[in-house]
Amino acid sequence: MPAKTMDELVSLCKRRGFIFQGSEIYGGMQGAYDYGPLGIELKNNLKAAWWRSMVYERDDVEGLDAAIIQNKYVYKYSGHEDTFTDPMVDCHECKSRMRADHMKDIKVCDNCGSTNVTPPRDFNLMFKTNVGPMVNEESYTYLRPETAQGIFTNFKNVVDSTSRTLPFGIAQIGKSFRNEITPRNFIFRVREFEQMELEFFCKPGEDEKWHEFWVNARKQWWLDQGLAEENIQFEYVTGDDLAHYSKSTVDILYKFPHGFEELEGVANRTDYDLGSHTKAQEEFGLSAKVKKNEHSTAKLAIRDLEENKWEVPFCIEPSAGLDRGLLAVMTEAYTEEELPNGTSRTVLKFKPHLAPIKVAIMPLKKNKPEIVALAKELKNKLQKLGLGRILYENTGNVGKGYRRHDEVGTPICVTVDFDSIEQEGAPVTVRDRDTMEQIVVNAADLPAYVINYFINQN
């Protein structure tokens, strides 16, 4: 059964080195978290799975890593300067600031009940910064609030360097920054986070077909990462809730400990973005309403060879928060089990390809040189397989080692004991995390066994 409360996850994350409060020794900073030794492994594994699915396993997607700091005109023409806001209400009595759309009554403070509150006012969520030695109105720009704009501004560069034709996509994973007024629910809503975004470009008229395709493909990918079907829902965004650029949006919701919330959004952005950033907008008959662009130096269009004309493609955007994804995967994997002997254990039942530690090698006696030497030799051999992190666990207590690795989600534990150094074939004991079953494998056969295990489990 998945984790029921966020407190269960927060406690486990700190205790086992997944996630720490940012700047904790100075009292912490709201909405900022640091990924520890196991957290960064899990995060990298989830990113690798996304990249493999989006780029390596498809023949119509290219990768990109755009700069975090970009020209300020990017955000002028993207619409972020005008529309990337939250409505805020200030209470004159308790001095708290609240998002109007989260309040029970915008005329009454949620914290103290006072009616001495301001009318809702728009608050821009972008972090403003200055570039260069002079601080003035000409030197400002922003930390990017999303990775998407770097894809749109590089559209022509990618097309020219790869000779891509429609349909095709550009994928990117990277940091984004939003000055959230009310960060909450652990790493679900934070000020600094990573996004996994695909901008998939297609012909106008084919956009609805591709939108439906990507909604279903993204749901299936999350199922492949271990999320349960019953914990996933679709929310069809309509009316005033649609973003200004969107023709249609489907949010993929997951049942986090605090309820169903957005895990990933799949939006039909039409020709809004490329149309906003292109010069000579009047030449393309754009369907989206865009701000007149007086600064762009490039036409962000592609030639339709069948009709022999230039057109601005429509764009389908599956956009997922990596931190939210990690939280969902941890929530789903969290399991508390009662054992036949009356004890209990906590297990993170990650899919093997996501597990932070793939295999733990444990010597039965840490002060027995022959056992330690064989354990280290096996660790080094398995590490060279390229599966991920292989850990040499030299605690000297195998039982406690099993429980620790259950709790951090290690799929396989290998114990090197006296039989390993005394018997022919150097047999070692291999324990499965989920079943707790143990089998004996000769040391020479261990690499092949481990490879087959991960192939069959994934």
Short mmCIF file of C-alpha atoms in Angstrom, two decimals:
data_model
loop_
_atom_site.label_atom_id
_atom_site.label_comp_id
_atom_site.label_asym_id
_atom_site.label_seq_id
_atom_site.Cartn_x
_atom_site.Cartn_y
_atom_site.Cartn_z
CA MET A 1 0.00 0.00 0.00
CA PRO A 2 1.42 3.45 -0.90
CA ALA A 3 2.41 5.94 1.79
CA LYS A 4 -0.64 7.37 3.55
CA THR A 5 0.94 10.52 4.97
CA MET A 6 3.62 12.92 3.87
CA ASP A 7 5.24 12.65 7.32
CA GLU A 8 6.10 9.00 6.60
CA LEU A 9 7.99 10.01 3.47
CA VAL A 10 9.67 13.07 4.99
CA SER A 11 10.98 11.00 7.91
CA LEU A 12 12.28 8.24 5.66
CA CYS A 13 13.85 10.69 3.23
CA LYS A 14 15.94 12.38 5.90
CA ARG A 15 16.78 9.21 7.84
CA ARG A 16 18.06 7.35 4.79
CA GLY A 17 19.63 10.21 2.87
CA PHE A 18 17.12 10.86 0.09
CA ILE A 19 16.14 14.50 0.70
CA PHE A 20 17.18 17.13 3.24
CA GLN A 21 15.77 20.54 4.07
CA GLY A 22 17.80 23.21 2.25
CA SER A 23 20.06 25.37 4.44
CA GLU A 24 18.95 23.33 7.44
CA ILE A 25 21.80 24.42 9.74
CA TYR A 26 20.53 28.00 9.40
CA GLY A 27 16.92 27.15 10.10
CA GLY A 28 16.09 26.02 6.58
CA MET A 29 14.50 27.87 3.69
CA GLN A 30 10.89 27.32 2.73
CA GLY A 31 10.47 25.68 -0.66
CA ALA A 32 14.13 24.62 -0.98
CA TYR A 33 15.39 21.04 -0.64
CA ASP A 34 18.70 19.25 -1.15
CA TYR A 35 18.96 15.73 -2.59
CA GLY A 36 21.17 13.43 -0.57
CA PRO A 37 23.27 10.41 -1.63
CA LEU A 38 20.28 8.18 -2.40
CA GLY A 39 18.00 10.98 -3.56
CA ILE A 40 20.33 12.07 -6.35
CA GLU A 41 20.63 8.45 -7.54
CA LEU A 42 16.84 8.06 -7.67
CA LYS A 43 16.50 11.43 -9.39
CA ASN A 44 19.13 10.59 -12.00
CA ASN A 45 17.54 7.19 -12.64
CA LEU A 46 14.13 8.77 -13.24
CA LYS A 47 15.68 11.34 -15.59
CA ALA A 48 17.52 8.60 -17.46
CA ALA A 49 14.31 6.61 -17.86
CA TRP A 50 12.51 9.66 -19.27
CA TRP A 51 15.37 10.51 -21.64
CA ARG A 52 15.61 6.93 -22.82
CA SER A 53 11.89 6.83 -23.52
CA MET A 54 11.69 10.26 -25.18
CA VAL A 55 14.92 10.39 -27.17
CA TYR A 56 16.64 7.01 -27.52
CA GLU A 57 13.55 4.89 -28.14
CA ARG A 58 12.04 7.30 -30.67
CA ASP A 59 13.29 8.31 -34.10
CA ASP A 60 11.51 11.67 -34.17
CA VAL A 61 12.93 13.50 -31.12
CA GLU A 62 16.15 15.45 -30.56
CA GLY A 63 17.65 16.53 -27.24
CA LEU A 64 18.60 20.00 -26.02
CA ASP A 65 20.08 21.74 -22.99
CA ALA A 66 19.35 25.47 -23.19
CA ALA A 67 20.75 28.18 -20.91
CA ILE A 68 18.95 29.02 -17.67
CA ILE A 69 19.56 32.77 -18.10
CA GLN A 70 18.24 34.08 -21.41
CA ASN A 71 17.60 37.39 -23.12
CA LYS A 72 14.79 39.30 -21.39
CA TYR A 73 12.90 39.57 -24.69
CA VAL A 74 12.27 35.81 -24.50
CA TYR A 75 9.90 36.45 -21.59
CA LYS A 76 8.45 39.61 -23.06
CA TYR A 77 7.22 37.79 -26.15
CA SER A 78 6.42 34.48 -24.48
CA GLY A 79 3.82 36.29 -22.39
CA HIS A 80 5.45 35.56 -19.05
CA GLU A 81 5.98 39.21 -18.14
CA ASP A 82 2.28 39.90 -18.55
CA THR A 83 0.57 36.67 -17.53
CA PHE A 84 2.85 34.57 -15.30
CA THR A 85 1.19 35.74 -12.10
CA ASP A 86 -0.76 34.57 -9.07
CA PRO A 87 -3.50 36.69 -7.46
CA MET A 88 -2.36 37.58 -3.94
CA VAL A 89 -4.19 38.91 -0.88
CA ASP A 90 -2.42 40.56 2.08
CA CYS A 91 -3.83 40.63 5.62
CA HIS A 92 -3.15 43.90 7.47
CA GLU A 93 -3.72 42.25 10.86
CA CYS A 94 -1.47 39.14 10.87
CA LYS A 95 0.72 40.32 7.94
CA SER A 96 0.26 37.04 6.06
CA ARG A 97 0.11 36.77 2.28
CA MET A 98 -2.19 34.25 0.61
CA ARG A 99 -3.08 33.15 -2.89
CA ALA A 100 -6.59 34.36 -3.61
CA ASP A 101 -7.48 31.22 -5.55
CA HIS A 102 -6.61 29.08 -2.50
CA MET A 103 -8.67 31.11 0.02
CA LYS A 104 -12.07 30.03 1.29
CA ASP A 105 -13.26 33.65 1.05
CA ILE A 106 -11.10 36.35 -0.50
CA LYS A 107 -12.56 38.89 1.94
CA VAL A 108 -11.58 36.92 5.06
CA CYS A 109 -8.03 35.97 6.13
CA ASP A 110 -7.61 32.19 6.35
CA ASN A 111 -5.05 32.58 9.15
CA CYS A 112 -6.66 34.99 11.62
CA GLY A 113 -10.20 35.54 10.34
CA SER A 114 -9.76 39.27 9.89
CA THR A 115 -11.64 41.10 7.15
CA ASN A 116 -8.94 43.77 6.99
CA VAL A 117 -7.45 42.34 3.81
CA THR A 118 -6.42 43.81 0.48
CA PRO A 119 -8.21 43.11 -2.80
CA PRO A 120 -6.45 40.44 -4.91
CA ARG A 121 -3.37 41.76 -6.72
CA ASP A 122 -1.28 40.03 -9.38
CA PHE A 123 2.18 38.91 -8.25
CA ASN A 124 4.71 37.88 -10.90
CA LEU A 125 6.26 34.50 -10.12
CA MET A 126 9.53 34.98 -12.00
CA PHE A 127 12.82 35.60 -10.19
CA LYS A 128 14.28 38.82 -11.55
CA THR A 129 18.06 39.22 -11.76
CA ASN A 130 20.63 41.55 -13.27
CA VAL A 131 23.29 40.69 -15.82
CA GLY A 132 26.63 42.48 -15.91
CA PRO A 133 28.22 45.07 -13.60
CA MET A 134 25.49 47.72 -13.91
CA VAL A 135 22.20 47.40 -12.08
CA ASN A 136 19.52 49.31 -13.93
CA GLU A 137 16.36 48.82 -15.95
CA GLU A 138 18.34 47.78 -19.01
CA SER A 139 20.38 45.03 -17.35
CA TYR A 140 17.60 42.85 -15.98
CA THR A 141 16.44 39.43 -17.03
CA TYR A 142 14.86 36.44 -15.28
CA LEU A 143 15.74 32.97 -14.10
CA ARG A 144 13.70 30.80 -16.43
CA PRO A 145 10.30 29.73 -15.04
CA GLU A 146 10.13 26.80 -17.49
CA THR A 147 12.48 25.02 -19.87
CA ALA A 148 10.14 25.32 -22.85
CA GLN A 149 11.18 28.77 -24.09
CA GLY A 150 14.75 27.64 -24.73
CA ILE A 151 13.33 24.96 -27.02
CA PHE A 152 11.22 27.43 -28.98
CA THR A 153 14.06 29.92 -29.44
CA ASN A 154 16.31 27.09 -30.68
CA PHE A 155 13.73 25.68 -33.09
CA LYS A 156 15.49 26.99 -36.20
CA ASN A 157 18.91 25.89 -34.95
CA VAL A 158 17.69 22.32 -34.44
CA VAL A 159 15.89 22.18 -37.81
CA ASP A 160 18.89 23.59 -39.68
CA SER A 161 21.39 21.26 -37.99
CA THR A 162 19.34 18.05 -38.18
CA SER A 163 17.19 18.57 -41.32
CA ARG A 164 14.13 17.47 -39.37
CA THR A 165 10.70 17.50 -41.00
CA LEU A 166 7.30 17.43 -39.31
CA PRO A 167 6.34 15.80 -37.07
CA PHE A 168 9.28 15.86 -34.65
CA GLY A 169 10.06 16.88 -31.09
CA ILE A 170 12.72 18.51 -28.97
CA ALA A 171 13.24 17.19 -25.43
CA GLN A 172 14.88 18.89 -22.48
CA ILE A 173 15.46 18.29 -18.77
CA GLY A 174 16.55 21.21 -16.65
CA LYS A 175 16.16 23.55 -13.71
CA SER A 176 13.35 26.08 -13.51
CA PHE A 177 12.58 28.72 -10.89
CA ARG A 178 9.30 30.12 -9.62
CA ASN A 179 8.86 32.54 -6.74
CA GLU A 180 6.06 30.53 -5.17
CA ILE A 181 4.33 32.45 -2.40
CA THR A 182 3.09 29.32 -0.65
CA PRO A 183 5.44 26.38 -1.33
CA ARG A 184 3.97 23.33 0.34
CA ASN A 185 3.66 19.56 0.61
CA PHE A 186 7.37 18.75 0.79
CA ILE A 187 8.90 18.69 -2.72
CA PHE A 188 5.54 18.89 -4.47
CA ARG A 189 5.58 22.69 -4.78
CA VAL A 190 8.98 24.35 -4.47
CA ARG A 191 10.79 27.41 -5.76
CA GLU A 192 13.62 25.58 -7.54
CA PHE A 193 12.78 22.41 -9.42
CA GLU A 194 13.53 20.35 -12.51
CA GLN A 195 11.26 19.82 -15.46
CA MET A 196 11.14 17.10 -18.08
CA GLU A 197 9.58 18.70 -21.14
CA LEU A 198 8.95 17.69 -24.72
CA GLU A 199 7.82 20.13 -27.40
CA PHE A 200 6.41 18.04 -30.22
CA PHE A 201 5.87 19.96 -33.46
CA CYS A 202 3.25 18.89 -35.98
CA LYS A 203 1.20 20.19 -38.88
CA PRO A 204 -1.85 22.30 -38.08
CA GLY A 205 -4.84 20.00 -38.36
CA GLU A 206 -2.90 17.03 -36.97
CA ASP A 207 -2.55 18.56 -33.51
CA GLU A 208 -5.60 16.91 -31.92
CA LYS A 209 -4.46 13.47 -33.02
CA TRP A 210 -1.01 14.02 -31.55
CA HIS A 211 -2.42 15.53 -28.37
CA GLU A 212 -4.45 12.38 -27.72
CA PHE A 213 -1.42 10.22 -28.54
CA TRP A 214 0.81 11.99 -26.04
CA VAL A 215 -1.78 11.96 -23.25
CA ASN A 216 -2.01 8.16 -23.49
CA ALA A 217 1.74 7.67 -24.01
CA ARG A 218 2.61 9.71 -20.95
CA LYS A 219 0.13 7.87 -18.75
CA GLN A 220 1.63 4.55 -19.88
CA TRP A 221 5.14 5.79 -19.10
CA TRP A 222 4.16 6.59 -15.52
CA LEU A 223 2.63 3.13 -15.20
CA ASP A 224 5.94 1.72 -16.42
CA GLN A 225 7.68 3.58 -13.59
CA GLY A 226 5.57 1.67 -11.08
CA LEU A 227 2.56 3.92 -10.46
CA ALA A 228 -0.74 2.08 -10.05
CA GLU A 229 -3.57 2.59 -12.51
CA GLU A 230 -6.06 3.34 -9.74
CA ASN A 231 -3.88 6.19 -8.46
CA ILE A 232 -3.90 8.05 -11.78
CA GLN A 233 -6.68 10.27 -13.14
CA PHE A 234 -7.13 12.63 -16.08
CA GLU A 235 -8.41 16.17 -15.61
CA TYR A 236 -9.58 17.98 -18.73
CA VAL A 237 -8.85 21.67 -18.31
CA THR A 238 -11.54 23.94 -19.70
CA GLY A 239 -12.75 27.54 -19.82
CA ASP A 240 -10.90 30.15 -17.80
CA ASP A 241 -8.61 27.49 -16.31
CA LEU A 242 -6.92 27.00 -19.69
CA ALA A 243 -3.58 28.77 -20.08
CA HIS A 244 -3.59 31.69 -22.51
CA TYR A 245 -1.59 29.69 -25.07
CA SER A 246 -3.57 26.45 -24.84
CA LYS A 247 -6.20 25.08 -27.20
CA SER A 248 -6.71 22.10 -24.91
CA THR A 249 -4.91 20.64 -21.90
CA VAL A 250 -5.15 17.33 -20.07
CA ASP A 251 -3.57 17.11 -16.63
CA ILE A 252 -2.39 13.70 -15.46
CA LEU A 253 -3.16 13.57 -11.73
CA TYR A 254 -1.61 11.26 -9.15
CA LYS A 255 -2.92 10.40 -5.71
CA PHE A 256 -0.22 11.94 -3.51
CA PRO A 257 -0.55 11.65 0.28
CA HIS A 258 -2.33 15.04 0.24
CA GLY A 259 -4.75 13.99 -2.52
CA PHE A 260 -4.99 13.92 -6.30
CA GLU A 261 -2.80 16.65 -7.80
CA GLU A 262 -1.09 17.36 -11.10
CA LEU A 263 1.83 15.12 -11.97
CA GLU A 264 2.15 16.11 -15.63
CA GLY A 265 0.31 18.34 -18.04
CA VAL A 266 -0.12 17.67 -21.76
CA ALA A 267 -1.05 20.86 -23.60
CA ASN A 268 -1.90 21.70 -27.18
CA ARG A 269 -0.08 25.04 -27.48
CA THR A 270 -1.06 25.55 -31.16
CA ASP A 271 1.30 27.93 -33.00
CA TYR A 272 1.39 30.39 -30.11
CA ASP A 273 5.01 29.93 -29.04
CA LEU A 274 6.82 29.78 -32.36
CA GLY A 275 4.43 32.45 -33.62
CA SER A 276 5.29 34.69 -30.67
CA HIS A 277 9.05 34.39 -31.20
CA THR A 278 9.17 34.63 -34.99
CA LYS A 279 9.78 37.71 -37.07
CA ALA A 280 7.47 38.58 -39.98
CA GLN A 281 4.48 37.15 -38.14
CA GLU A 282 2.08 38.54 -40.73
CA GLU A 283 3.45 36.16 -43.37
CA PHE A 284 2.21 32.99 -41.69
CA GLY A 285 -1.50 33.38 -40.98
CA LEU A 286 -1.11 32.45 -37.31
CA SER A 287 -4.12 30.97 -35.55
CA ALA A 288 -2.97 32.15 -32.11
CA LYS A 289 -3.22 35.72 -30.93
CA VAL A 290 0.34 36.91 -30.35
CA LYS A 291 2.11 40.12 -29.40
CA LYS A 292 3.76 41.92 -32.33
CA ASN A 293 7.43 40.93 -32.25
CA GLU A 294 9.85 43.77 -33.03
CA HIS A 295 13.06 42.10 -31.88
CA SER A 296 13.29 38.55 -33.30
CA THR A 297 15.82 38.00 -36.08
CA ALA A 298 14.57 34.60 -37.31
CA LYS A 299 11.55 33.09 -39.01
CA LEU A 300 10.54 30.11 -36.87
CA ALA A 301 8.78 28.23 -39.65
CA ILE A 302 9.31 25.05 -41.62
CA ARG A 303 8.65 24.35 -45.29
CA ASP A 304 5.70 22.13 -46.14
CA LEU A 305 7.17 20.22 -49.10
CA GLU A 306 3.78 18.91 -50.25
CA GLU A 307 2.19 22.34 -50.50
CA ASN A 308 5.49 24.17 -51.12
CA LYS A 309 4.92 26.81 -48.47
CA TRP A 310 6.35 27.91 -45.15
CA GLU A 311 4.24 27.41 -42.06
CA VAL A 312 4.55 27.73 -38.30
CA PRO A 313 3.95 24.30 -36.72
CA PHE A 314 1.54 23.56 -33.91
CA CYS A 315 3.09 22.24 -30.70
CA ILE A 316 2.04 19.53 -28.24
CA GLU A 317 3.77 19.80 -24.87
CA PRO A 318 4.00 16.98 -22.32
CA SER A 319 5.54 18.72 -19.30
CA ALA A 320 6.36 16.84 -16.08
CA GLY A 321 7.94 17.99 -12.85
CA LEU A 322 10.85 15.73 -12.00
CA ASP A 323 10.56 16.43 -8.26
CA ARG A 324 6.85 15.63 -8.31
CA GLY A 325 7.61 12.50 -10.28
CA LEU A 326 10.13 11.41 -7.69
CA LEU A 327 7.61 12.07 -4.92
CA ALA A 328 4.98 10.00 -6.76
CA VAL A 329 7.39 7.10 -7.30
CA MET A 330 8.38 7.14 -3.62
CA THR A 331 4.75 7.35 -2.51
CA GLU A 332 3.82 4.33 -4.64
CA ALA A 333 6.88 2.30 -3.62
CA TYR A 334 6.43 2.84 0.13
CA THR A 335 5.23 -0.40 1.71
CA GLU A 336 4.83 -1.59 5.30
CA GLU A 337 4.66 -5.37 5.66
CA GLU A 338 3.84 -7.67 8.55
CA LEU A 339 6.14 -10.70 8.48
CA PRO A 340 5.25 -14.30 9.48
CA ASN A 341 7.50 -14.11 12.55
CA GLY A 342 5.45 -11.24 13.98
CA THR A 343 7.87 -8.46 13.06
CA SER A 344 7.36 -5.83 10.37
CA ARG A 345 9.48 -4.15 7.76
CA THR A 346 9.36 -1.00 5.62
CA VAL A 347 10.19 -1.54 1.96
CA LEU A 348 10.53 0.82 -0.97
CA LYS A 349 9.44 -1.40 -3.84
CA PHE A 350 10.97 0.63 -6.65
CA LYS A 351 11.07 -0.71 -10.16
CA PRO A 352 14.65 -2.09 -10.38
CA HIS A 353 15.74 0.45 -13.02
CA LEU A 354 14.85 3.28 -10.61
CA ALA A 355 16.40 1.83 -7.44
CA PRO A 356 19.16 4.14 -6.08
CA ILE A 357 21.34 1.14 -5.22
CA LYS A 358 21.10 -1.76 -7.64
CA VAL A 359 23.02 -4.38 -5.63
CA ALA A 360 24.50 -4.38 -2.12
CA ILE A 361 27.49 -6.64 -1.49
CA MET A 362 27.77 -7.61 2.19
CA PRO A 363 30.63 -9.57 3.79
CA LEU A 364 29.43 -11.74 6.69
CA LYS A 365 32.53 -10.81 8.70
CA LYS A 366 34.09 -7.41 8.15
CA ASN A 367 37.27 -8.46 9.98
CA LYS A 368 37.92 -11.55 7.85
CA PRO A 369 40.35 -10.44 5.12
CA GLU A 370 39.52 -13.25 2.66
CA ILE A 371 35.78 -12.54 2.85
CA VAL A 372 36.30 -8.79 2.54
CA ALA A 373 38.63 -9.22 -0.44
CA LEU A 374 36.11 -11.40 -2.34
CA ALA A 375 33.26 -9.01 -1.52
CA LYS A 376 35.20 -6.03 -2.88
CA GLU A 377 36.20 -8.00 -5.98
CA LEU A 378 32.55 -8.83 -6.70
CA LYS A 379 31.52 -5.23 -6.07
CA ASN A 380 34.03 -3.98 -8.63
CA LYS A 381 32.96 -6.56 -11.21
CA LEU A 382 29.28 -5.67 -10.88
CA GLN A 383 30.01 -1.94 -10.98
CA LYS A 384 31.62 -2.36 -14.40
CA LEU A 385 28.33 -3.73 -15.78
CA GLY A 386 27.05 -0.16 -15.95
CA LEU A 387 23.71 -0.87 -14.26
CA GLY A 388 24.07 1.90 -11.69
CA ARG A 389 25.42 2.14 -8.17
CA ILE A 390 26.70 -1.09 -6.57
CA LEU A 391 27.31 -0.66 -2.84
CA TYR A 392 29.88 -2.42 -0.68
CA GLU A 393 28.02 -2.67 2.67
CA ASN A 394 30.61 -3.35 5.35
CA THR A 395 28.49 -3.23 8.52
CA GLY A 396 29.19 -6.79 9.65
CA ASN A 397 25.53 -7.40 10.50
CA VAL A 398 23.72 -9.04 7.62
CA GLY A 399 20.25 -8.94 9.22
CA LYS A 400 20.42 -5.19 9.82
CA GLY A 401 21.87 -4.76 6.35
CA TYR A 402 18.87 -6.49 4.80
CA ARG A 403 16.45 -4.21 6.67
CA ARG A 404 18.35 -1.10 5.70
CA HIS A 405 18.39 -2.06 2.04
CA ASP A 406 14.71 -3.01 2.13
CA GLU A 407 14.01 0.51 3.37
CA VAL A 408 16.00 2.20 0.61
CA GLY A 409 14.71 -0.09 -2.12
CA THR A 410 17.78 -2.15 -3.08
CA PRO A 411 16.49 -5.02 -5.26
CA ILE A 412 19.33 -7.50 -4.59
CA CYS A 413 21.62 -8.14 -1.63
CA VAL A 414 24.59 -10.48 -2.02
CA THR A 415 26.20 -11.99 1.08
CA VAL A 416 29.77 -13.30 1.02
CA ASP A 417 30.33 -15.80 3.86
CA PHE A 418 32.69 -18.59 4.92
CA ASP A 419 31.32 -20.96 2.27
CA SER A 420 32.33 -18.36 -0.33
CA ILE A 421 36.00 -18.69 0.57
CA GLU A 422 36.06 -22.38 1.53
CA GLN A 423 33.95 -24.13 -1.11
CA GLU A 424 34.62 -24.70 -4.79
CA GLY A 425 33.01 -22.07 -7.02
CA ALA A 426 32.94 -19.46 -4.24
CA PRO A 427 29.16 -19.61 -3.71
CA VAL A 428 27.43 -16.44 -2.50
CA THR A 429 23.89 -15.90 -1.20
CA VAL A 430 21.60 -13.69 -3.29
CA ARG A 431 18.50 -12.27 -1.55
CA ASP A 432 15.51 -10.78 -3.37
CA ARG A 433 14.05 -7.60 -1.83
CA ASP A 434 10.38 -8.27 -2.55
CA THR A 435 10.12 -12.00 -1.87
CA MET A 436 13.00 -12.22 0.65
CA GLU A 437 13.87 -15.53 -1.00
CA GLN A 438 17.54 -16.52 -1.03
CA ILE A 439 19.42 -18.57 -3.58
CA VAL A 440 23.04 -19.59 -3.91
CA VAL A 441 25.01 -18.48 -6.98
CA ASN A 442 28.66 -19.17 -7.77
CA ALA A 443 30.77 -16.02 -7.83
CA ALA A 444 31.73 -16.48 -11.48
CA ASP A 445 28.04 -16.65 -12.45
CA LEU A 446 26.97 -13.61 -10.41
CA PRO A 447 27.42 -10.91 -13.15
CA ALA A 448 25.27 -12.89 -15.61
CA TYR A 449 22.65 -13.51 -12.91
CA VAL A 450 22.44 -9.80 -12.08
CA ILE A 451 22.19 -8.75 -15.74
CA ASN A 452 19.40 -11.24 -16.38
CA TYR A 453 17.60 -10.11 -13.25
CA PHE A 454 17.45 -6.48 -14.36
CA ILE A 455 16.56 -7.38 -17.93
CA ASN A 456 13.66 -9.58 -16.82
CA GLN A 457 12.43 -7.21 -14.10
CA ASN A 458 12.31 -4.18 -16.38
#
